[in-house]
Coordinates of C-alpha atoms and ligand atoms in Angstrom, one line a residue:
Chain A
M93 CA 11.8 62.7 14.1
K94 CA 9.5 60.5 16.3
I95 CA 7.6 57.5 16.6
R96 CA 3.7 57.7 17.4
I97 CA 1.0 55.2 18.3
V98 CA -0.2 55.2 14.5
H99 CA 3.2 54.5 13.2
L100 CA 3.9 51.2 15.3
A101 CA -0.1 50.3 15.2
V102 CA 1.2 50.1 11.3
A103 CA 4.5 49.7 11.5
V104 CA 4.3 46.0 14.0
P105 CA 1.3 44.1 11.7
A106 CA 2.9 45.4 8.6
I107 CA 6.5 44.4 9.8
F108 CA 5.1 41.0 10.0
V109 CA 2.8 40.6 7.5
I110 CA 6.2 41.6 4.8
G111 CA 9.0 39.2 6.8
I112 CA 5.5 36.5 6.2
G113 CA 5.5 37.2 2.6
A114 CA 8.8 37.8 1.9
S115 CA 9.9 34.4 2.7
M116 CA 6.6 33.1 1.5
A117 CA 7.8 34.4 -2.0
F118 CA 11.4 32.5 -1.0
N119 CA 9.5 29.3 0.0
A120 CA 10.9 29.6 2.9
W121 CA 8.0 29.7 5.0
N122 CA 7.2 26.0 6.5
T123 CA 5.5 25.3 9.4
E124 CA 5.1 21.7 8.9
S125 CA 8.1 19.4 8.2
S126 CA 8.6 17.8 4.8
K127 CA 6.9 14.9 4.2
E128 CA 9.7 13.4 2.1
P129 CA 11.6 10.8 4.4
A130 CA 14.6 9.9 4.5
K131 CA 16.5 7.6 1.8
Y132 CA 18.5 4.2 3.3
T133 CA 22.8 5.5 2.6
S134 CA 24.3 2.8 2.2
G135 CA 23.7 -1.1 1.0
A136 CA 21.5 -2.7 -1.7
F137 CA 18.7 -0.3 -0.5
A138 CA 20.6 2.7 -1.0
G139 CA 18.4 5.6 -2.1
V140 CA 15.4 4.6 -1.3
A141 CA 12.8 5.8 1.0
N142 CA 13.9 4.4 4.2
P143 CA 10.4 3.7 6.4
A144 CA 12.1 4.3 9.8
D145 CA 11.8 8.1 8.9
I146 CA 7.8 7.3 9.3
R147 CA 6.3 10.2 11.6
G148 CA 3.3 10.2 13.3
S149 CA 2.4 13.9 11.2
Y150 CA 2.7 11.5 8.4
S151 CA -1.5 10.7 6.5
F152 CA -1.9 8.3 4.5
A153 CA -1.9 10.3 1.6
D154 CA 2.1 11.0 2.8
I155 CA 3.2 7.5 2.8
E156 CA 1.3 6.6 -0.4
K157 CA 2.9 9.3 -1.8
A158 CA 6.6 8.4 -0.8
F159 CA 6.3 4.7 -0.5
G160 CA 3.8 3.9 -3.0
V161 CA 1.7 1.9 -0.3
P162 CA -2.1 3.0 -1.4
V163 CA -4.4 4.1 1.0
E164 CA -6.9 1.7 1.1
T165 CA -4.5 -1.6 1.7
L166 CA -2.8 1.4 4.6
A167 CA -6.8 1.5 6.0
R168 CA -7.5 -2.4 5.6
A169 CA -4.3 -3.2 7.5
F170 CA -5.0 -0.9 10.5
G171 CA -8.8 -1.3 10.5
V172 CA -9.7 2.2 9.7
T173 CA -13.2 2.6 8.2
A174 CA -14.3 6.0 6.9
E175 CA -16.5 6.5 10.0
I176 CA -13.1 6.5 12.2
A177 CA -11.5 8.6 9.9
G178 CA -14.2 10.4 9.7
A179 CA -15.0 14.0 7.5
S180 CA -11.3 14.8 6.3
G181 CA -11.5 10.9 4.9
L182 CA -9.0 8.4 4.9
A183 CA -6.5 9.9 2.6
A184 CA -5.6 12.4 5.7
Y185 CA -5.5 10.3 8.6
Q186 CA -3.0 10.5 10.7
V187 CA -0.7 7.9 11.7
K188 CA 0.0 9.6 15.4
N189 CA -3.8 8.4 15.9
F190 CA -3.3 4.6 16.7
E191 CA -1.9 5.4 20.0
A192 CA -5.1 7.0 20.8
I193 CA -8.0 4.6 18.8
Y194 CA -5.9 1.5 20.0
E195 CA -4.3 2.3 23.5
G196 CA -4.8 -0.6 25.9
L197 CA -5.1 -3.1 23.2
S198 CA -2.7 -5.2 24.6
E199 CA -0.8 -5.5 27.9
T200 CA 2.6 -5.9 26.1
L201 CA 2.0 -5.1 22.5
E202 CA 1.0 -1.4 20.6
V203 CA -0.2 -0.2 17.5
G204 CA 0.8 2.8 16.9
T205 CA 3.8 4.7 14.7
D206 CA 6.5 1.9 14.7
S207 CA 3.6 -0.6 13.4
V208 CA 3.3 1.4 10.4
R209 CA 7.2 1.9 9.7
W210 CA 7.1 -2.0 10.1
F211 CA 4.0 -2.6 8.0
V212 CA 5.3 0.0 4.6
A213 CA 8.6 -2.5 5.5
L214 CA 6.9 -5.8 5.4
Y215 CA 4.3 -4.6 2.2
K216 CA 7.1 -3.2 0.4
G217 CA 10.0 -6.0 1.0
L218 CA 12.4 -3.2 2.7
P219 CA 15.2 -4.7 5.9
Y220 CA 13.7 -2.4 8.9
E221 CA 13.6 -4.0 12.5
P222 CA 11.1 -2.4 14.7
A223 CA 12.7 0.1 17.0
E224 CA 10.9 -1.0 20.1
E225 CA 10.4 -4.5 21.2
G226 CA 6.3 -3.9 22.1
T227 CA 5.5 -3.0 18.4
G228 CA 2.7 -4.7 17.5
L229 CA 0.1 -5.4 13.9
P230 CA -3.6 -5.1 14.2
N231 CA -4.4 -8.9 13.1
T232 CA -6.2 -6.9 9.8
A233 CA -3.0 -5.9 8.9
I234 CA -1.9 -10.1 8.7
P235 CA -4.1 -10.7 5.5
V236 CA -3.1 -7.6 3.8
L237 CA 0.8 -8.7 4.1
R238 CA -0.1 -12.5 2.9
E239 CA -1.7 -11.4 -0.5
A240 CA 1.5 -9.0 -0.7
G241 CA 3.2 -12.6 -1.2
L242 CA 5.3 -11.8 1.9
A243 CA 7.7 -14.4 3.1
A244 CA 6.6 -17.2 5.5
D245 CA 8.9 -16.5 8.3
L246 CA 8.4 -13.1 8.1
L247 CA 4.5 -14.0 7.6
D248 CA 5.1 -15.7 10.8
K249 CA 7.3 -13.1 13.0
A250 CA 4.6 -10.6 11.9
R251 CA 2.4 -13.1 13.6
A252 CA 3.6 -13.3 16.9
K253 CA 2.9 -9.5 17.7
V254 CA -0.1 -9.9 16.8
V255 CA -2.7 -6.8 18.5
E256 CA -6.8 -8.7 18.1
L257 CA -8.9 -5.2 17.4
P258 CA -12.1 -5.0 18.7
G259 CA -15.3 -5.2 16.9
L260 CA -14.5 -1.8 14.6
A261 CA -17.7 -0.3 15.6
N262 CA -16.1 -0.5 19.4
L263 CA -13.5 1.9 18.3
P264 CA -13.7 6.0 18.9
A265 CA -14.0 7.8 15.7
A266 CA -13.1 11.1 16.9
V267 CA -9.4 11.2 17.3
G268 CA -6.9 14.1 19.1
T269 CA -9.0 14.7 21.5
G270 CA -9.5 12.8 24.8
E271 CA -6.3 10.3 25.5
A272 CA -2.8 11.5 24.8
A273 CA -2.0 11.4 21.3
G274 CA 1.5 10.5 21.5
T275 CA 2.3 14.0 20.7
G276 CA 4.3 15.4 24.0
T277 CA 7.8 15.8 24.4
G278 CA 8.3 13.4 26.9
T279 CA 9.5 15.6 29.5
G280 CA 6.9 15.9 32.3
G281 CA 6.8 15.0 35.3
A282 CA 5.4 10.9 34.5
E283 CA 8.1 10.2 31.9
T284 CA 8.9 6.3 31.7
R285 CA 12.8 5.8 31.2
T286 CA 12.1 3.2 27.6
I287 CA 14.2 4.3 24.7
V288 CA 12.1 4.8 21.9
G289 CA 12.5 6.4 18.5
K290 CA 12.7 9.6 19.4
T291 CA 14.7 9.1 22.5
T292 CA 17.8 11.9 22.7
F293 CA 20.9 10.9 23.8
G294 CA 20.9 13.9 25.6
Q295 CA 18.0 12.3 27.9
I296 CA 19.2 8.6 27.9
E297 CA 22.8 10.9 30.0
D298 CA 19.4 12.2 31.8
W299 CA 18.2 8.7 32.9
G300 CA 21.8 8.3 34.5
V301 CA 24.2 6.4 31.9
S302 CA 27.1 8.5 31.2
R303 CA 28.6 8.7 27.7
A304 CA 31.0 6.3 28.6
K305 CA 28.7 3.5 29.1
M306 CA 27.1 4.5 26.0
A307 CA 30.6 4.5 24.1
E308 CA 31.0 0.8 25.7
A309 CA 27.3 0.1 24.7
L310 CA 28.0 1.7 21.2
G311 CA 31.5 0.4 20.6
M312 CA 32.2 4.8 19.5
E313 CA 31.5 8.0 20.6
P314 CA 27.8 8.2 21.2
G315 CA 26.2 11.1 19.0
P316 CA 25.7 15.0 20.6
S317 CA 23.0 15.2 23.2
N318 CA 20.1 16.7 21.0
A319 CA 21.1 14.0 18.5
V320 CA 18.6 11.4 18.6
V321 CA 19.5 8.6 18.8
R322 CA 18.1 6.7 15.9
D323 CA 18.3 9.0 13.6
W324 CA 21.4 9.3 14.6
L325 CA 22.5 5.9 14.0
A326 CA 20.6 5.5 10.7
E327 CA 23.2 8.4 9.4
K328 CA 26.1 6.0 9.9
G329 CA 24.0 3.0 8.2
L330 CA 23.7 1.2 11.5
E331 CA 20.2 -0.8 13.0
F332 CA 18.6 1.4 16.1
S333 CA 17.3 -2.4 17.1
E334 CA 20.7 -3.5 17.4
Y335 CA 21.6 -1.5 20.1
K336 CA 18.4 -0.5 21.8
T337 CA 18.4 -3.2 23.8
E338 CA 21.9 -3.1 25.4
L339 CA 21.1 0.7 25.7
Q340 CA 17.8 0.5 27.9
A341 CA 20.0 -2.6 29.6
L342 CA 21.7 0.3 30.9
V343 CA 19.3 2.6 32.0
D344 CA 17.2 -0.3 33.3
A345 CA 20.6 -0.8 35.6
A346 CA 21.1 3.4 36.3
K347 CA 17.6 3.3 37.9
Chain B
M137 CA -2.4 72.1 26.8
A138 CA -5.5 70.0 28.7
K139 CA -7.2 68.0 26.2
A140 CA -8.6 65.1 25.7
K141 CA -6.3 62.5 23.8
S142 CA -7.9 60.9 20.6
K143 CA -10.2 57.7 21.1
S144 CA -8.1 56.0 18.2
I145 CA -4.9 56.8 19.8
R146 CA -5.6 55.1 23.3
F147 CA -7.2 51.9 20.9
A148 CA -4.5 51.9 18.6
R149 CA -2.5 49.3 20.4
L150 CA -5.3 47.6 22.0
G151 CA -6.7 46.6 18.5
V152 CA -3.5 45.7 17.5
Q153 CA -3.3 43.0 20.3
I154 CA -6.7 42.2 19.1
L155 CA -6.1 41.2 15.8
F156 CA -2.9 38.8 16.7
F157 CA -5.1 37.7 19.6
V158 CA -7.9 36.9 17.5
L159 CA -5.2 35.1 14.7
I160 CA -3.6 33.1 16.7
A161 CA -6.2 31.6 18.3
A162 CA -8.4 30.7 15.0
I163 CA -5.4 29.4 13.4
S164 CA -5.2 27.1 17.0
V165 CA -8.6 26.1 16.9
N166 CA -8.3 25.9 13.0
H167 CA -5.3 23.6 13.5
T168 CA -7.7 21.2 16.2
L169 CA -10.2 21.4 13.8
V170 CA -8.2 20.1 10.5
E171 CA -6.4 17.3 12.7
N172 CA -10.2 16.5 13.2
G173 CA -11.7 16.5 9.7
G174 CA -13.0 19.8 9.5
G175 CA -11.2 23.6 9.2
F176 CA -11.1 26.4 6.9
Q177 CA -8.5 25.7 3.7
W178 CA -8.2 29.4 3.9
L179 CA -6.9 30.1 6.7
S180 CA -3.4 28.7 8.0
T181 CA -3.4 25.2 10.0
A182 CA -0.2 25.7 11.7
S183 CA 1.1 24.2 14.7
L184 CA 1.5 27.0 17.7
H185 CA 5.3 25.3 18.0
A186 CA 5.8 26.7 13.9
L187 CA 4.2 30.4 15.1
C188 CA 6.3 30.5 18.0
P189 CA 9.4 33.0 17.9
F190 CA 10.9 31.9 20.7
G191 CA 10.5 28.2 18.8
G192 CA 13.5 29.4 16.7
V193 CA 15.7 30.9 19.6
V194 CA 15.7 27.4 21.4
S195 CA 16.8 26.1 17.7
I196 CA 20.1 28.3 17.3
W197 CA 22.3 25.8 18.8
Q198 CA 21.2 22.5 16.7
V199 CA 20.3 24.3 13.8
A200 CA 24.2 25.6 14.0
T201 CA 25.8 22.0 15.5
Q202 CA 23.5 20.2 13.2
A203 CA 21.4 21.6 10.5
T204 CA 18.1 19.9 11.6
F205 CA 15.3 22.0 14.1
V206 CA 14.6 20.5 17.3
K207 CA 11.3 18.0 17.4
K208 CA 8.5 20.3 16.3
I209 CA 10.1 23.3 14.9
H210 CA 9.9 24.9 11.4
E211 CA 11.5 27.5 9.3
S212 CA 8.8 29.6 10.0
S213 CA 9.3 30.1 14.0
F214 CA 12.9 30.7 12.7
I215 CA 11.3 33.9 10.6
L216 CA 9.6 34.7 13.4
M217 CA 12.5 34.6 15.5
W218 CA 14.0 37.4 13.0
I219 CA 11.2 39.5 12.6
G220 CA 11.1 39.9 16.4
L221 CA 14.7 40.5 16.2
V222 CA 14.2 43.6 13.6
L223 CA 11.4 44.6 15.6
A224 CA 13.6 45.0 18.8
L225 CA 16.6 46.1 16.9
L226 CA 14.3 49.6 16.0
V227 CA 12.1 50.1 18.8
G228 CA 12.8 48.0 21.4
P229 CA 10.0 44.7 23.0
A230 CA 7.2 45.7 21.0
F231 CA 6.5 42.1 20.1
C232 CA 6.1 42.4 24.3
G233 CA 3.5 44.9 24.2
W234 CA 1.6 45.0 21.1
A235 CA 1.4 41.5 19.9
C236 CA 2.5 38.6 22.5
P237 CA -1.3 37.5 23.1
L238 CA -0.2 36.2 26.0
G239 CA 0.6 39.6 27.5
S240 CA -2.3 40.9 26.4
A241 CA -4.4 38.4 28.0
Q242 CA -2.8 39.3 31.0
E243 CA -3.0 42.6 30.3
W244 CA -6.7 42.4 30.2
F245 CA -6.9 40.5 33.6
G246 CA -5.1 43.1 34.9
K247 CA -8.0 45.9 34.5
L248 CA -10.4 43.4 36.1
G249 CA -7.2 44.0 38.7
R250 CA -7.3 47.6 38.6
K251 CA -10.8 47.6 39.2
L252 CA -10.7 45.3 42.3
F253 CA -8.0 47.1 44.0
G254 CA -7.9 50.3 42.7
K255 CA -4.6 52.4 43.0
K256 CA -3.2 49.5 45.5
Y257 CA -3.1 47.5 41.7
N258 CA 0.4 46.7 40.5
T259 CA 1.9 47.5 43.6
F260 CA 1.5 44.6 46.0
V261 CA 4.8 43.1 45.5
P262 CA 8.0 44.9 47.8
G263 CA 10.1 46.9 45.6
K264 CA 13.7 45.3 47.0
L265 CA 11.7 41.6 46.3
D266 CA 10.4 43.0 42.3
K267 CA 13.6 44.4 41.6
A268 CA 15.4 40.5 42.5
L269 CA 12.2 38.5 40.8
R270 CA 12.6 40.5 37.4
Y271 CA 16.5 38.7 37.1
L272 CA 14.2 35.3 36.9
R273 CA 13.5 35.3 33.3
Y274 CA 17.1 35.6 32.3
L275 CA 17.5 32.6 34.5
V276 CA 14.5 30.3 32.4
L277 CA 15.5 31.9 29.4
A278 CA 19.4 29.9 30.3
M279 CA 17.2 26.8 32.0
V280 CA 15.4 26.5 28.6
V281 CA 18.1 27.4 26.0
W282 CA 20.7 25.2 27.9
N283 CA 18.3 22.2 27.9
T284 CA 16.8 22.2 24.4
A285 CA 20.0 22.1 23.3
R286 CA 20.9 19.1 25.4
L287 CA 18.2 17.4 25.1
G288 CA 17.2 18.2 21.5
T289 CA 13.0 18.0 22.6
L290 CA 11.4 21.0 22.8
V291 CA 11.1 21.1 27.2
F292 CA 9.5 24.5 27.6
E293 CA 6.3 23.0 26.0
T294 CA 5.5 21.4 29.1
Y295 CA 5.1 24.1 30.9
D296 CA 4.8 27.5 28.8
P297 CA 1.5 29.5 29.6
Y298 CA 1.4 30.5 26.2
F299 CA 1.1 27.2 24.6
A300 CA -1.2 26.6 26.8
L301 CA -3.4 29.3 26.1
F302 CA -4.6 28.2 23.3
N303 CA -4.3 24.1 23.5
L304 CA -6.7 23.9 26.2
W305 CA -8.6 21.8 24.2
S306 CA -6.1 19.8 22.9
A307 CA -4.6 16.1 23.5
E308 CA -1.4 18.4 24.0
L309 CA -1.7 20.0 26.8
A310 CA 0.4 19.5 29.9
W311 CA -1.2 19.6 33.7
Q312 CA 2.3 22.2 34.2
A313 CA 1.5 24.2 31.0
A314 CA -2.2 24.2 32.5
A315 CA -1.3 25.6 35.7
I316 CA 1.0 28.1 35.7
L317 CA -1.3 29.4 32.5
A318 CA -3.5 29.4 36.1
A319 CA -1.2 31.2 38.0
T320 CA -0.6 33.6 35.6
L321 CA -3.6 34.8 34.7
V322 CA -4.5 34.9 38.5
L323 CA -1.7 36.5 39.6
S324 CA -2.7 38.9 36.7
L325 CA -5.5 40.5 39.1
L326 CA -2.8 41.7 41.3
V327 CA 0.4 42.6 39.8
E328 CA 0.6 43.9 35.7
R329 CA 1.9 41.5 33.3
P330 CA 3.3 38.8 36.0
F331 CA 4.8 36.5 33.8
C332 CA 6.8 38.6 31.3
K333 CA 8.1 40.8 34.1
Y334 CA 9.5 37.6 36.1
M335 CA 9.6 34.5 34.4
C336 CA 9.2 35.0 30.7
P337 CA 12.4 33.5 28.4
Y338 CA 10.8 35.5 25.2
G339 CA 10.7 38.7 27.2
A340 CA 14.5 38.6 28.5
V341 CA 15.2 37.8 24.8
Q342 CA 13.5 40.8 23.5
G343 CA 14.3 42.9 26.7
V344 CA 17.8 43.0 26.0
F345 CA 17.6 45.1 23.1
N346 CA 16.1 47.6 25.2
L347 CA 20.1 48.4 26.0
F348 CA 20.4 49.6 22.6
S349 CA 17.4 49.7 20.2
V350 CA 18.1 52.4 17.8
F351 CA 14.4 54.1 19.0
R352 CA 14.0 54.3 22.8
I353 CA 11.2 56.5 25.5
R354 CA 12.9 60.2 26.1
R355 CA 11.3 61.9 28.5
V356 CA 12.4 66.1 28.1
A357 CA 13.2 67.1 31.8
K358 CA 13.0 70.9 30.7
T359 CA 9.2 70.1 29.6
C360 CA 8.6 67.8 32.5
I361 CA 6.3 68.8 34.9
D362 CA 6.7 66.0 37.5
C363 CA 3.2 64.7 37.9
K364 CA 4.5 61.3 37.7
A365 CA 1.6 60.1 35.4
C366 CA 4.1 58.4 33.5
D367 CA 5.0 56.5 36.3
R368 CA 1.5 55.3 37.3
A369 CA 0.8 54.4 33.6
C370 CA 3.4 52.1 33.6
P371 CA 2.7 48.7 33.0
M372 CA 6.1 47.6 34.1
N373 CA 6.8 49.6 36.8
I374 CA 9.3 52.0 35.4
E375 CA 9.9 55.1 37.3
V376 CA 9.9 56.8 33.4
S377 CA 10.1 60.7 35.5
K378 CA 13.5 59.2 36.6
A379 CA 14.7 58.7 33.7
G380 CA 16.4 60.7 30.8
V381 CA 16.1 57.9 28.2
V382 CA 14.7 54.6 29.1
R383 CA 16.8 52.2 28.9
D384 CA 15.4 49.8 31.2
H385 CA 15.4 46.2 30.5
Q386 CA 11.8 45.7 31.4
C387 CA 10.2 48.2 28.8
I388 CA 7.9 46.9 26.3
T389 CA 7.6 50.0 24.3
C390 CA 3.5 49.4 25.3
M391 CA 3.8 53.4 24.8
E392 CA 1.1 54.3 27.7
C393 CA 4.2 56.5 29.2
T394 CA 4.0 58.6 26.7
S395 CA 2.8 62.3 25.4
E396 CA 0.0 60.8 23.1
R397 CA -1.2 59.0 26.3
A398 CA -0.4 59.4 30.0
C399 CA 2.2 62.5 30.2
P400 CA -0.5 65.8 29.7
V401 CA 1.9 67.7 28.6
K402 CA 3.3 67.6 25.2
D403 CA 6.3 66.7 23.3
T404 CA 7.6 65.6 26.9
V405 CA 7.8 61.7 26.5
D406 CA 8.4 60.0 23.8
L407 CA 9.7 57.6 21.3
V408 CA 13.2 58.5 19.9
P409 CA 15.8 58.4 17.7
P410 CA 19.0 59.0 19.7
G411 CA 19.9 62.4 20.1
P412 CA 19.4 65.3 21.6
A413 CA 15.5 67.0 21.4
K414 CA 14.7 68.9 19.0
P415 CA 13.5 72.1 18.6
K416 CA 9.9 71.9 18.0
A417 CA 9.7 73.5 14.2
A418 CA 12.3 71.3 13.4
L419 CA 10.0 68.6 14.5
A420 CA 6.4 69.3 13.2
A421 CA 8.8 69.2 9.6
L422 CA 9.6 65.7 10.3
V423 CA 6.3 64.3 11.4
L424 CA 4.3 62.5 8.3
P425 CA 0.8 62.5 7.5
I426 CA -0.6 60.2 9.0
S427 CA 0.4 60.6 12.5
G428 CA -2.3 63.9 12.7
A429 CA -4.1 61.7 15.8
E430 CA -1.2 63.6 18.4
G431 CA -2.3 64.0 21.5
K432 CA -1.8 67.3 23.1
G433 CA -3.3 67.4 26.7
R434 CA -4.0 65.4 30.0
K435 CA -6.6 62.5 29.4
Ligands
LIG63 S1 5.0 52.5 29.7 FE1 6.3 53.1 28.7 S2 8.4 52.7 30.2 FE2 6.8 52.1 30.5 S3 6.8 49.7 29.7 FE3 5.2 51.2 28.6 S4 6.8 52.2 27.5 FE4 8.7 51.4 28.8

């Protein structure tokens, strides 16, 4: 018995078709992460979807489905018009686009995925501390939050982080082109040593902070090096923002 | 014995390579179109990461220790990894020789190199250096797997020419990957499949299966006329004419050396299961009906 060229020409594509087909039949063929956010694990909100798990790939429709914030409300809060959203429409507009279209509006604040997490938490009355010091909210979000009945102290906190959007006509309609859309791995040469929502313990180690020092800052052994700090703390029912500043100070000291 | 080999045999592998290349390119373009509000619903909108079997390989540690995937990797990468492994267990790294679009792109650039440099093509790297460099890809593999496990991020994306090839238009393209892709394609004009030979971490994984795949390339010394046509045809510079059985870690199961392609003698170089060469009559009885296009002579 020998395998001929024509056999392989049939068998190679066939093995792929059969393998993929079988996995589809068993519902195992997933090419995207699930858009079901993690839930709070403890406290009064245990079992409720946690906005901390909103990712750049979430569309407005995904957020509406998971958190019950209407697409139109999100669009209004973040200044996204049908023109900006383009042919795919507002519902399919992805959160990761903000980092590109709102880039450079403020020297200190940034409107991005973390802004959406914060907005959703405020709108739904859920606990969430922005993961980054520079997390801002567009000025268009303030009236939406006021109308939603947000408490005055929280509204003030939001106001302190407002980023003025330019005239909507000046915003680029195209997304995913030109500037980085914030989906890189953060492993390139121009890496900034800033702890953000997707930073792993391994990256912090790589920036010169030993695990012993991290343990001191955390008051416990840090997670495995490939674990995302925010997710690891969330699993333990701890707030990322509480530990971030101290970890960042260690990173800055190690520079 | 000498006879022009069938055209369908000559183009069978090329056809499969084009199929995979076009499919991956189309899906990658569709992914960008969908992100920009266009695209086709009938075509997959998966990202390139979701369609890369190597993504499964680098995620093994994280899946085993944390039951989560490395960011941007999904179940599909794992399934493709298993498909690649099954294929490699059966016939060796056929994924590299038949399906990998980056391998195909290098091969197509190589055809131009062959036109430019004739017989000198693919002989520029001195033997000893070439042999040593071929172990580099295992080092690349170890570094990528180690750092992915350590950092929990897709570290190879920044350097991956395969990702660059289908993301030239994307904001996710890293300049390092673009530079490695450009270097790979330029070097392909001098050396056949330079990235596969020296750098590819997935090629390293696949290559190991050459040592124990069920089917492997076998040369029958008794009928071999020692013309070395197989050696000249091999893109990976393997000396098939000196081997009884090709267990070289660099073979890509392209079958260019076989009696259906380069070898002018029938039933002398073939992809066969273990065991001694079978007598012709027994072989004929085993041949499947679709193998009617058997090559019988010189190219
Ligand atoms: S020509 Fe033969 S030995 Fe060389 S890579 Fe192809 S199948 Fe392997």
